[in-house]
Amino acid sequence: MTSLKDDTSAAPAAPFPTAFRWGAATAAYQIEGAAGEDGRGPSIWDTFCRTPGKVLRGDTGDVAVDHYHRFPEDVALMADLGLTAYRFSISWPRVQPAGAGAFNTEGLDFYRRLVDALLEAGIEPWPTLYHWDLPQPLEDKGGWPERETAHRFAEYADHVHAALGDRVARWMTVNEPWCAAFLGYASGDHAPGRVDPAGSLLAAHHLMLGHGLAVEAMRARRPDNRFGAAVNLYAVSPATGDPADADAARRIDGLQNRLFLDPLLLGRYPEDVLADTSRYGFTPPDADLAVISQPLDQLGVNYYSRHTVAGTPGEAAQTASSPFATNSPWPGSEHVRFVPAGRPVTGMGWEIDEGGLHEVLTRLHREYPSVPLYITENGAGYDEVPDDDGTVQDAGRIAYLDAHLRACHDAISEGVPLHGYFTWSLLDNFEWAWGYSKRFGLVHVDYATQRRVPKESARWYAGVIRRGGLPERG
Ligand code: IFM
């Protein structure tokens, strides 16, 4: 294979700061496989995948892209891309199979080997401690709606940190608590598949409490390490000027963005969201907010699209996180409809709106205390197949990444403290309820052979990294 770095570089038309992190992201359940190896315990996703009608075609993460065994090849691919940072997640059930009690040395050893390989290749490791794979025994005891789960998470995080904190400086606690809470416990589109709106609000609170407790414990050990969480944020617009649509936008912005940003960064819950959800008796203890609002060294922003919403009757858009979606993931605002705004969509049916990323970044800068920002996920899912000559043409993904990176560039020029960008994802992988039918990778994976082939977007991204910025607008 010719090296992805062979591109002869011209100076970028849109340069990024020299220290800007250029990364890619993945998550344990989506790539590792080896579900039954070396002492790993069952997670809620193992159970969910085996529940008929939950995951397209009955796909599972049992093998995924076999990263557990092929990580040296994958680190070599990252090096060839020129990545300076790699965001991955640590599988809680691999490290602590029952979610409490004994830790599994073999599981931790895998992450030691991975981290060592990354450091050897000059790539900064960015582990996330929770990307949705709760140990099943903890779900059997009530899962995230139970306060105890937050304490179990902090204990697990502390143990991993004790093992790796000498070689890993940057830590992310929870990934996309909105999805874990509301897709997991309100709509049931994700594991554990419960439809319990009141429980989903408690889950959201306990995910943030777990984050705060974990940061407290880890920071006490190594104040020099850097800690944060990754939230999935959206720009939100009303469909029309109708006051009912404005109210819908306020509600969805509240549940999607402010329900997480306000406790984390301001140490309070948004009053209007507490009012919107009051029918579910959500009254989080005030004392927890001091724990949740630990100073953050970095905020991870996962951005994919904009929500356009209406509070009035009409046509609804297909924006589902699952092909089987039926229940609402918006507790207290179940009546809100998501409507098409007419923009082009990715293969997920998600509207492409790089302006929304600029809006999210500048809003963070304007409305919240200054915290270093990183795009911890951004990318596009399609279902592309290789051409006869084996190349994978993914012009749609290149256009998506180019547009969103230009939005980042503009935001930085306007003073937004954005310090890095991790594209989702390094490799094609298990896309949750969609199984293997949607591909987000820069690198194509043939799931029958596990052969990896960098797509055209990988060559493009390697060029951006090499030049330190974007080429002239095409
Ligand atoms: O694949 C997911 C990832 O696990 C979390 N953020 C969104 C991605 C695309 O759906």
Tab-separated table of C-alpha atoms and ligand atoms in Angstrom:
chain	number	residue	atom	x	y	z
A	1	MET	CA	0.000	0.000	0.000
A	2	THR	CA	1.314	3.451	-0.788
A	3	SER	CA	1.626	5.455	2.363
A	4	LEU	CA	-1.225	7.773	3.217
A	5	LYS	CA	1.446	10.358	3.886
A	6	ASP	CA	2.836	10.262	0.322
A	7	ASP	CA	0.814	13.303	-0.639
A	8	THR	CA	3.091	16.251	-1.524
A	9	SER	CA	1.900	18.998	0.714
A	10	ALA	CA	1.182	22.578	-0.148
A	11	ALA	CA	0.707	25.200	2.556
A	12	PRO	CA	-2.883	25.086	3.814
A	13	ALA	CA	-5.351	27.769	2.811
A	14	ALA	CA	-7.030	27.381	6.215
A	15	PRO	CA	-4.274	26.624	8.728
A	16	PHE	CA	-4.974	25.290	12.235
A	17	PRO	CA	-2.895	26.071	15.329
A	18	THR	CA	0.364	24.091	15.477
A	19	ALA	CA	-0.584	22.274	18.690
A	20	PHE	CA	-4.057	21.325	17.367
A	21	ARG	CA	-4.789	17.619	18.013
A	22	TRP	CA	-5.720	15.647	14.918
A	23	GLY	CA	-7.483	12.492	15.951
A	24	ALA	CA	-9.964	9.759	15.255
A	25	ALA	CA	-12.335	8.064	17.684
A	26	THR	CA	-13.725	4.589	18.320
A	27	ALA	CA	-15.501	2.755	21.163
A	28	ALA	CA	-14.826	-0.618	22.754
A	29	TYR	CA	-18.055	-2.474	21.998
A	30	GLN	CA	-18.087	-1.175	18.432
A	31	ILE	CA	-14.637	-2.450	17.471
A	32	GLU	CA	-13.022	-4.831	19.950
A	33	GLY	CA	-14.887	-8.120	19.553
A	34	ALA	CA	-13.348	-10.836	21.772
A	35	ALA	CA	-16.556	-10.670	23.768
A	36	GLY	CA	-15.952	-13.921	25.587
A	37	GLU	CA	-12.166	-13.764	25.927
A	38	ASP	CA	-9.719	-13.267	28.751
A	39	GLY	CA	-12.316	-12.919	31.483
A	40	ARG	CA	-14.547	-10.197	29.963
A	41	GLY	CA	-18.000	-10.209	31.545
A	42	PRO	CA	-21.336	-9.580	29.777
A	43	SER	CA	-22.490	-6.026	29.092
A	44	ILE	CA	-25.969	-4.651	28.479
A	45	TRP	CA	-25.152	-4.551	24.764
A	46	ASP	CA	-24.401	-8.294	24.696
A	47	THR	CA	-27.860	-8.861	26.146
A	48	PHE	CA	-29.606	-6.266	23.958
A	49	CYS	CA	-28.114	-7.683	20.749
A	50	ARG	CA	-29.564	-11.069	21.651
A	51	THR	CA	-33.039	-9.640	22.171
A	52	PRO	CA	-34.969	-10.237	18.933
A	53	GLY	CA	-35.962	-7.099	17.026
A	54	LYS	CA	-33.529	-4.723	18.761
A	55	VAL	CA	-30.542	-4.715	16.402
A	56	LEU	CA	-30.807	-4.863	12.612
A	57	ARG	CA	-30.235	-8.399	11.258
A	58	GLY	CA	-29.449	-9.588	14.786
A	59	ASP	CA	-25.876	-8.256	14.492
A	60	THR	CA	-23.718	-8.312	17.631
A	61	GLY	CA	-20.373	-6.957	18.794
A	62	ASP	CA	-19.071	-10.470	19.512
A	63	VAL	CA	-16.395	-10.154	16.813
A	64	ALA	CA	-16.886	-6.576	15.600
A	65	VAL	CA	-13.687	-5.614	13.733
A	66	ASP	CA	-11.525	-7.796	15.951
A	67	HIS	CA	-9.531	-4.825	17.191
A	68	TYR	CA	-8.732	-6.760	20.380
A	69	HIS	CA	-6.416	-8.976	18.320
A	70	ARG	CA	-5.592	-6.602	15.463
A	71	PHE	CA	-4.763	-3.437	17.418
A	72	PRO	CA	-1.109	-3.389	16.258
A	73	GLU	CA	-2.301	-3.179	12.631
A	74	ASP	CA	-4.802	-0.497	13.603
A	75	VAL	CA	-2.172	1.575	15.417
A	76	ALA	CA	-0.001	1.281	12.296
A	77	LEU	CA	-2.924	2.634	10.245
A	78	MET	CA	-3.258	5.553	12.679
A	79	ALA	CA	0.451	6.288	12.347
A	80	ASP	CA	0.169	6.178	8.573
A	81	LEU	CA	-2.709	8.658	8.744
A	82	GLY	CA	-0.500	10.923	10.841
A	83	LEU	CA	-2.925	11.034	13.787
A	84	THR	CA	-1.521	12.845	16.800
A	85	ALA	CA	-4.228	11.560	19.178
A	86	TYR	CA	-6.560	8.563	19.342
A	87	ARG	CA	-9.797	8.443	21.331
A	88	PHE	CA	-10.920	4.957	22.316
A	89	SER	CA	-13.068	3.619	25.123
A	90	ILE	CA	-12.307	1.185	27.887
A	91	SER	CA	-14.731	-1.670	28.299
A	92	TRP	CA	-15.919	-1.720	31.916
A	93	PRO	CA	-16.975	-5.416	31.740
A	94	ARG	CA	-13.527	-6.326	30.395
A	95	VAL	CA	-11.833	-4.650	33.334
A	96	GLN	CA	-14.371	-5.397	36.076
A	97	PRO	CA	-16.616	-8.212	34.820
A	98	ALA	CA	-19.339	-7.907	37.464
A	99	GLY	CA	-19.191	-4.087	37.613
A	100	ALA	CA	-18.266	-4.392	41.281
A	101	GLY	CA	-15.743	-6.389	43.230
A	102	ALA	CA	-12.873	-8.164	41.484
A	103	PHE	CA	-10.914	-6.542	38.675
A	104	ASN	CA	-9.651	-8.529	35.696
A	105	THR	CA	-5.915	-8.104	35.172
A	106	GLU	CA	-6.016	-9.601	31.678
A	107	GLY	CA	-8.565	-6.999	30.630
A	108	LEU	CA	-6.454	-4.134	31.934
A	109	ASP	CA	-3.379	-5.627	30.273
A	110	PHE	CA	-5.040	-5.234	26.890
A	111	TYR	CA	-5.355	-1.493	27.453
A	112	ARG	CA	-1.775	-1.326	28.755
A	113	ARG	CA	-0.573	-2.915	25.510
A	114	LEU	CA	-2.739	-0.604	23.411
A	115	VAL	CA	-1.545	2.511	25.243
A	116	ASP	CA	2.081	1.425	24.966
A	117	ALA	CA	1.682	0.843	21.220
A	118	LEU	CA	0.132	4.299	20.813
A	119	LEU	CA	2.885	6.010	22.794
A	120	GLU	CA	5.492	4.109	20.819
A	121	ALA	CA	3.891	5.457	17.616
A	122	GLY	CA	3.838	9.018	18.997
A	123	ILE	CA	0.035	9.077	19.278
A	124	GLU	CA	-1.531	10.555	22.410
A	125	PRO	CA	-4.045	8.156	24.031
A	126	TRP	CA	-7.454	9.637	24.934
A	127	PRO	CA	-9.428	6.939	26.769
A	128	THR	CA	-13.115	7.319	27.533
A	129	LEU	CA	-14.167	5.333	30.581
A	130	TYR	CA	-17.811	4.763	29.648
A	131	HIS	CA	-19.113	4.412	26.120
A	132	TRP	CA	-22.374	2.594	26.894
A	133	ASP	CA	-21.254	-0.949	27.783
A	134	LEU	CA	-22.552	-1.205	31.350
A	135	PRO	CA	-21.747	-4.572	32.987
A	136	GLN	CA	-24.975	-6.599	32.859
A	137	PRO	CA	-24.864	-7.461	36.592
A	138	LEU	CA	-25.173	-3.727	37.376
A	139	GLU	CA	-28.199	-3.423	35.102
A	140	ASP	CA	-29.674	-6.418	36.904
A	141	LYS	CA	-29.414	-4.345	40.081
A	142	GLY	CA	-31.258	-1.412	38.476
A	143	GLY	CA	-28.667	0.135	36.123
A	144	TRP	CA	-28.115	3.888	35.783
A	145	PRO	CA	-31.424	4.892	37.407
A	146	GLU	CA	-29.839	3.568	40.627
A	147	ARG	CA	-27.568	5.991	42.473
A	148	GLU	CA	-25.246	3.137	43.435
A	149	THR	CA	-24.213	2.753	39.770
A	150	ALA	CA	-22.553	6.189	39.905
A	151	HIS	CA	-20.449	5.029	42.850
A	152	ARG	CA	-19.562	1.760	41.097
A	153	PHE	CA	-18.489	3.775	38.035
A	154	ALA	CA	-16.227	6.013	40.101
A	155	GLU	CA	-14.601	2.980	41.717
A	156	TYR	CA	-13.955	1.372	38.319
A	157	ALA	CA	-12.615	4.656	36.887
A	158	ASP	CA	-10.314	5.066	39.860
A	159	HIS	CA	-8.919	1.561	39.384
A	160	VAL	CA	-8.233	2.060	35.672
A	161	HIS	CA	-6.645	5.408	36.425
A	162	ALA	CA	-4.403	3.861	39.062
A	163	ALA	CA	-3.185	1.405	36.434
A	164	LEU	CA	-2.749	3.776	33.479
A	165	GLY	CA	-2.469	7.291	34.906
A	166	ASP	CA	1.319	7.179	34.659
A	167	ARG	CA	1.149	6.935	30.859
A	168	VAL	CA	-2.218	8.496	29.995
A	169	ALA	CA	-2.624	12.209	30.661
A	170	ARG	CA	-6.046	12.917	29.100
A	171	TRP	CA	-9.186	11.228	30.407
A	172	MET	CA	-12.804	11.398	29.344
A	173	THR	CA	-15.365	9.985	31.781
A	174	VAL	CA	-18.728	9.397	30.096
A	175	ASN	CA	-19.623	9.560	26.425
A	176	GLU	CA	-22.922	11.104	25.315
A	177	PRO	CA	-24.913	10.764	28.524
A	178	TRP	CA	-28.009	11.878	26.542
A	179	CYS	CA	-27.863	8.638	24.524
A	180	ALA	CA	-27.042	6.408	27.490
A	181	ALA	CA	-29.931	7.857	29.505
A	182	PHE	CA	-32.663	8.579	26.970
A	183	LEU	CA	-32.079	6.013	24.214
A	184	GLY	CA	-31.249	3.423	26.869
A	185	TYR	CA	-34.027	4.074	29.397
A	186	ALA	CA	-36.731	6.263	27.760
A	187	SER	CA	-37.166	5.148	24.134
A	188	GLY	CA	-35.480	1.786	24.631
A	189	ASP	CA	-33.753	2.046	21.228
A	190	HIS	CA	-30.398	1.290	22.839
A	191	ALA	CA	-29.378	-1.096	25.597
A	192	PRO	CA	-30.749	-1.876	28.085
A	193	GLY	CA	-33.931	-1.173	26.097
A	194	ARG	CA	-36.091	0.057	28.949
A	195	VAL	CA	-39.080	2.378	28.449
A	196	ASP	CA	-39.103	4.245	31.731
A	197	PRO	CA	-39.052	8.054	31.283
A	198	ALA	CA	-38.792	8.728	35.021
A	199	GLY	CA	-35.885	6.281	35.281
A	200	SER	CA	-34.200	7.864	32.255
A	201	LEU	CA	-33.999	11.240	34.009
A	202	LEU	CA	-32.443	9.594	37.039
A	203	ALA	CA	-30.040	7.810	34.683
A	204	ALA	CA	-28.988	11.182	33.207
A	205	HIS	CA	-28.366	12.536	36.692
A	206	HIS	CA	-26.395	9.488	37.845
A	207	LEU	CA	-24.252	9.465	34.705
A	208	MET	CA	-23.219	13.020	35.536
A	209	LEU	CA	-22.796	12.194	39.211
A	210	GLY	CA	-20.595	9.237	38.224
A	211	HIS	CA	-18.563	11.620	36.071
A	212	GLY	CA	-18.074	14.013	39.000
A	213	LEU	CA	-17.169	11.300	41.492
A	214	ALA	CA	-14.721	9.760	39.026
A	215	VAL	CA	-13.014	13.088	38.311
A	216	GLU	CA	-12.708	13.776	42.049
A	217	ALA	CA	-11.026	10.409	42.646
A	218	MET	CA	-8.707	10.553	39.636
A	219	ARG	CA	-7.696	14.181	40.143
A	220	ALA	CA	-6.823	13.448	43.780
A	221	ARG	CA	-4.314	10.853	42.560
A	222	ARG	CA	-2.850	12.892	39.702
A	223	PRO	CA	-3.700	16.584	39.653
A	224	ASP	CA	-1.483	16.895	36.567
A	225	ASN	CA	-3.788	14.692	34.431
A	226	ARG	CA	-6.573	16.315	32.400
A	227	PHE	CA	-10.228	15.330	32.829
A	228	GLY	CA	-13.458	15.893	30.933
A	229	ALA	CA	-16.656	14.405	29.519
A	230	ALA	CA	-18.015	14.125	25.978
A	231	VAL	CA	-21.544	15.380	25.323
A	232	ASN	CA	-23.522	15.174	22.089
A	233	LEU	CA	-24.725	18.656	21.283
A	234	TYR	CA	-27.057	19.851	18.541
A	235	ALA	CA	-28.023	23.169	17.092
A	236	VAL	CA	-31.802	23.360	17.507
A	237	SER	CA	-34.190	25.428	15.378
A	238	PRO	CA	-37.955	25.921	15.389
A	239	ALA	CA	-39.584	24.768	12.145
A	240	THR	CA	-41.611	27.986	11.795
A	241	GLY	CA	-42.271	31.230	13.625
A	242	ASP	CA	-45.235	29.644	15.421
A	243	PRO	CA	-44.857	30.062	19.209
A	244	ALA	CA	-45.563	26.320	19.608
A	245	ASP	CA	-42.477	25.587	17.480
A	246	ALA	CA	-40.376	28.043	19.504
A	247	ASP	CA	-41.492	26.213	22.643
A	248	ALA	CA	-40.562	22.877	21.033
A	249	ALA	CA	-37.067	24.233	20.237
A	250	ARG	CA	-36.617	25.466	23.804
A	251	ARG	CA	-37.646	22.055	25.161
A	252	ILE	CA	-35.388	20.020	22.879
A	253	ASP	CA	-32.443	22.363	23.406
A	254	GLY	CA	-33.129	21.920	27.128
A	255	LEU	CA	-33.094	18.125	27.098
A	256	GLN	CA	-30.365	17.678	24.514
A	257	ASN	CA	-27.897	20.396	25.462
A	258	ARG	CA	-28.627	22.376	28.645
A	259	LEU	CA	-29.634	19.405	30.824
A	260	PHE	CA	-25.978	18.328	30.613
A	261	LEU	CA	-24.065	21.565	30.036
A	262	ASP	CA	-25.671	23.509	32.891
A	263	PRO	CA	-24.921	20.992	35.682
A	264	LEU	CA	-21.419	20.285	34.326
A	265	LEU	CA	-20.367	23.868	33.679
A	266	LEU	CA	-22.678	26.054	35.768
A	267	GLY	CA	-23.454	23.751	38.703
A	268	ARG	CA	-27.239	23.999	38.308
A	269	TYR	CA	-30.108	22.383	36.438
A	270	PRO	CA	-32.074	24.491	33.929
A	271	GLU	CA	-35.323	25.476	35.679
A	272	ASP	CA	-37.417	25.181	32.522
A	273	VAL	CA	-36.268	21.578	31.940
A	274	LEU	CA	-37.108	20.676	35.545
A	275	ALA	CA	-40.571	22.173	34.924
A	276	ASP	CA	-40.981	20.339	31.587
A	277	THR	CA	-40.122	17.010	33.238
A	278	SER	CA	-41.997	17.591	36.501
A	279	ARG	CA	-44.628	14.944	35.735
A	280	TYR	CA	-41.862	12.368	36.221
A	281	GLY	CA	-40.973	13.599	39.697
A	282	PHE	CA	-37.382	14.452	38.756
A	283	THR	CA	-35.944	16.326	41.756
A	284	PRO	CA	-32.171	15.814	41.720
A	285	PRO	CA	-30.502	16.585	45.072
A	286	ASP	CA	-28.868	20.029	45.060
A	287	ALA	CA	-25.843	18.669	46.935
A	288	ASP	CA	-24.883	16.523	43.918
A	289	LEU	CA	-24.338	19.583	41.754
A	290	ALA	CA	-21.126	20.501	43.534
A	291	VAL	CA	-19.775	17.045	42.660
A	292	ILE	CA	-21.019	17.158	39.063
A	293	SER	CA	-19.528	20.593	38.399
A	294	GLN	CA	-15.904	19.682	39.127
A	295	PRO	CA	-13.683	22.028	37.123
A	296	LEU	CA	-13.247	20.536	33.651
A	297	ASP	CA	-9.924	20.572	31.851
A	298	GLN	CA	-11.608	19.757	28.558
A	299	LEU	CA	-15.133	19.469	27.206
A	300	GLY	CA	-15.672	16.958	24.411
A	301	VAL	CA	-18.223	18.024	21.823
A	302	ASN	CA	-19.772	15.316	19.652
A	303	TYR	CA	-21.582	16.981	16.769
A	304	TYR	CA	-23.421	15.418	13.842
A	305	SER	CA	-26.475	17.477	12.858
A	306	ARG	CA	-29.156	20.029	13.691
A	307	HIS	CA	-32.626	19.337	15.082
A	308	THR	CA	-35.481	21.225	13.450
A	309	VAL	CA	-38.549	20.824	15.591
A	310	ALA	CA	-42.232	21.638	15.716
A	311	GLY	CA	-44.789	21.709	18.475
A	312	THR	CA	-47.586	21.781	15.923
A	313	PRO	CA	-49.051	18.827	13.936
A	314	GLY	CA	-47.521	17.928	10.528
A	315	GLU	CA	-45.046	15.674	8.741
A	316	ALA	CA	-42.297	14.057	10.867
A	317	ALA	CA	-38.727	13.339	9.769
A	318	GLN	CA	-36.982	9.970	10.019
A	319	THR	CA	-34.148	10.892	12.360
A	320	ALA	CA	-34.318	7.705	14.377
A	321	SER	CA	-31.388	6.263	16.249
A	322	SER	CA	-32.822	2.815	15.557
A	323	PRO	CA	-34.623	1.224	12.615
A	324	PHE	CA	-37.143	-0.050	15.179
A	325	ALA	CA	-37.769	3.243	17.029
A	326	THR	CA	-41.221	3.575	18.533
A	327	ASN	CA	-41.082	5.400	21.880
A	328	SER	CA	-39.921	8.957	22.542
A	329	PRO	CA	-36.459	9.670	23.978
A	330	TRP	CA	-37.652	13.134	25.104
A	331	PRO	CA	-39.205	12.769	28.581
A	332	GLY	CA	-41.786	15.466	29.230
A	333	SER	CA	-41.622	16.709	25.613
A	334	GLU	CA	-42.903	13.615	23.854
A	335	HIS	CA	-45.217	15.676	21.655
A	336	VAL	CA	-42.369	17.444	19.822
A	337	ARG	CA	-41.898	16.419	16.179
A	338	PHE	CA	-38.616	16.425	14.309
A	339	VAL	CA	-39.188	17.786	10.822
A	340	PRO	CA	-37.104	17.783	7.630
A	341	ALA	CA	-35.532	21.173	6.896
A	342	GLY	CA	-34.638	20.186	3.341
A	343	ARG	CA	-30.880	19.893	3.685
A	344	PRO	CA	-28.950	16.998	2.093
A	345	VAL	CA	-28.643	13.992	4.409
A	346	THR	CA	-25.969	11.387	5.141
A	347	GLY	CA	-26.629	7.661	4.839
A	348	MET	CA	-28.084	7.815	8.359
A	349	GLY	CA	-30.748	10.243	7.165
A	350	TRP	CA	-29.160	12.970	9.308
A	351	GLU	CA	-29.216	16.448	7.770
A	352	ILE	CA	-25.797	17.878	6.992
A	353	ASP	CA	-25.404	21.277	8.647
A	354	GLU	CA	-21.908	22.477	9.387
A	355	GLY	CA	-23.366	25.854	10.353
A	356	GLY	CA	-24.850	24.071	13.349
A	357	LEU	CA	-21.374	23.096	14.540
A	358	HIS	CA	-20.237	26.711	14.320
A	359	GLU	CA	-23.364	27.714	16.234
A	360	VAL	CA	-22.727	25.128	18.981
A	361	LEU	CA	-19.077	26.159	19.384
A	362	THR	CA	-19.712	29.895	19.502
A	363	ARG	CA	-22.627	29.398	21.898
A	364	LEU	CA	-20.416	27.414	24.273
A	365	HIS	CA	-17.901	30.239	24.169
A	366	ARG	CA	-20.562	32.892	24.754
A	367	GLU	CA	-22.863	31.281	27.316
A	368	TYR	CA	-20.627	29.050	29.427
A	369	PRO	CA	-17.435	29.570	31.413
A	370	SER	CA	-14.386	29.153	29.247
A	371	VAL	CA	-13.191	25.567	29.040
A	372	PRO	CA	-10.845	24.066	26.437
A	373	LEU	CA	-13.002	22.435	23.758
A	374	TYR	CA	-12.313	19.388	21.636
A	375	ILE	CA	-14.514	17.937	18.919
A	376	THR	CA	-14.491	14.362	20.209
A	377	GLU	CA	-16.752	13.039	17.428
A	378	ASN	CA	-17.826	14.280	14.022
A	379	GLY	CA	-18.355	12.259	10.898
A	380	ALA	CA	-20.768	10.763	8.417
A	381	GLY	CA	-22.264	7.277	8.066
A	382	TYR	CA	-22.932	5.791	4.646
A	383	ASP	CA	-23.124	2.260	3.322
A	384	GLU	CA	-20.437	2.477	0.652
A	385	VAL	CA	-18.865	-0.571	-0.993
A	386	PRO	CA	-15.410	-0.876	-2.608
A	387	ASP	CA	-15.083	-0.337	-6.383
A	388	ASP	CA	-13.928	-3.237	-8.586
A	389	ASP	CA	-10.340	-2.030	-8.195
A	390	GLY	CA	-10.673	-2.184	-4.389
A	391	THR	CA	-10.689	1.571	-3.765
A	392	VAL	CA	-13.446	3.067	-1.657
A	393	GLN	CA	-14.670	6.378	-3.042
A	394	ASP	CA	-16.379	8.361	-0.309
A	395	ALA	CA	-16.673	11.882	-1.673
A	396	GLY	CA	-19.707	12.491	0.548
A	397	ARG	CA	-17.653	11.885	3.696
A	398	ILE	CA	-14.808	14.094	2.436
A	399	ALA	CA	-17.255	16.938	1.741
A	400	TYR	CA	-18.810	16.476	5.200
A	401	LEU	CA	-15.460	16.535	7.002
A	402	ASP	CA	-14.166	19.434	4.943
A	403	ALA	CA	-17.258	21.546	5.686
A	404	HIS	CA	-17.208	20.784	9.404
A	405	LEU	CA	-13.495	21.444	9.729
A	406	ARG	CA	-14.023	24.810	8.007
A	407	ALA	CA	-16.659	25.556	10.657
A	408	CYS	CA	-14.048	24.691	13.314
A	409	HIS	CA	-11.509	26.936	11.601
A	410	ASP	CA	-13.955	29.831	11.543
A	411	ALA	CA	-14.795	29.315	15.228
A	412	ILE	CA	-11.108	29.301	16.193
A	413	SER	CA	-10.573	32.519	14.203
A	414	GLU	CA	-13.403	34.060	16.260
A	415	GLY	CA	-11.677	33.187	19.527
A	416	VAL	CA	-13.324	29.868	20.417
A	417	PRO	CA	-10.829	27.784	22.445
A	418	LEU	CA	-11.037	24.695	20.230
A	419	HIS	CA	-7.898	22.587	20.504
A	420	GLY	CA	-8.536	19.374	18.629
A	421	TYR	CA	-10.739	17.316	16.355
A	422	PHE	CA	-11.427	13.582	16.462
A	423	THR	CA	-13.334	12.247	13.508
A	424	TRP	CA	-15.851	9.453	14.015
A	425	SER	CA	-14.595	6.963	13.171
A	426	LEU	CA	-11.222	5.421	12.465
A	427	LEU	CA	-12.745	2.146	11.238
A	428	ASP	CA	-16.117	0.958	9.993
A	429	ASN	CA	-17.742	-0.672	12.992
A	430	PHE	CA	-20.856	-1.853	14.832
A	431	GLU	CA	-23.291	1.057	14.613
A	432	TRP	CA	-25.480	0.055	17.569
A	433	ALA	CA	-29.119	-0.682	16.595
A	434	TRP	CA	-28.121	-0.368	12.940
A	435	GLY	CA	-25.635	-3.218	13.294
A	436	TYR	CA	-23.021	-3.271	10.536
A	437	SER	CA	-25.326	-1.681	7.932
A	438	LYS	CA	-23.889	1.840	8.367
A	439	ARG	CA	-20.231	2.693	7.921
A	440	PHE	CA	-18.580	5.721	9.547
A	441	GLY	CA	-14.915	4.728	9.086
A	442	LEU	CA	-12.059	6.446	7.321
A	443	VAL	CA	-10.918	2.864	6.850
A	444	HIS	CA	-13.194	0.318	5.202
A	445	VAL	CA	-13.437	-3.061	6.896
A	446	ASP	CA	-14.477	-6.184	5.020
A	447	TYR	CA	-16.360	-7.895	7.826
A	448	ALA	CA	-15.887	-11.376	6.267
A	449	THR	CA	-12.090	-11.154	6.164
A	450	GLN	CA	-11.388	-8.226	8.542
A	451	ARG	CA	-9.282	-6.688	5.766
A	452	ARG	CA	-8.762	-2.963	6.291
A	453	VAL	CA	-8.641	-0.621	3.271
A	454	PRO	CA	-8.231	3.134	3.773
A	455	LYS	CA	-10.952	5.023	1.936
A	456	GLU	CA	-10.331	8.137	-0.132
A	457	SER	CA	-11.343	10.129	2.964
A	458	ALA	CA	-8.397	8.619	4.834
A	459	ARG	CA	-6.023	9.958	2.170
A	460	TRP	CA	-7.755	13.315	2.306
A	461	TYR	CA	-7.575	13.498	6.133
A	462	ALA	CA	-3.909	12.446	6.115
A	463	GLY	CA	-3.266	15.367	3.744
A	464	VAL	CA	-5.081	17.793	6.055
A	465	ILE	CA	-3.013	16.610	9.017
A	466	ARG	CA	0.210	16.757	7.048
A	467	ARG	CA	-0.485	20.290	5.866
A	468	GLY	CA	-1.835	21.332	9.251
A	469	GLY	CA	-5.027	22.629	7.729
A	470	LEU	CA	-7.496	22.637	4.873
A	471	PRO	CA	-6.776	23.081	1.195
A	472	GLU	CA	-8.373	25.788	-0.943
A	473	ARG	CA	-12.123	25.373	-1.084
A	474	GLY	CA	-12.806	22.836	-3.880
B	1	IFM	O1	-21.384	5.339	16.581
B	1	IFM	C1	-21.833	6.394	17.371
B	1	IFM	C2	-20.950	6.572	18.596
B	1	IFM	O2	-20.859	5.404	19.333
B	1	IFM	C3	-21.516	7.648	19.482
B	1	IFM	N1	-21.776	8.861	18.755
B	1	IFM	C4	-22.466	8.759	17.498
B	1	IFM	C5	-21.847	7.702	16.622
B	1	IFM	C6	-22.621	7.591	15.294
B	1	IFM	O3	-23.943	7.247	15.536
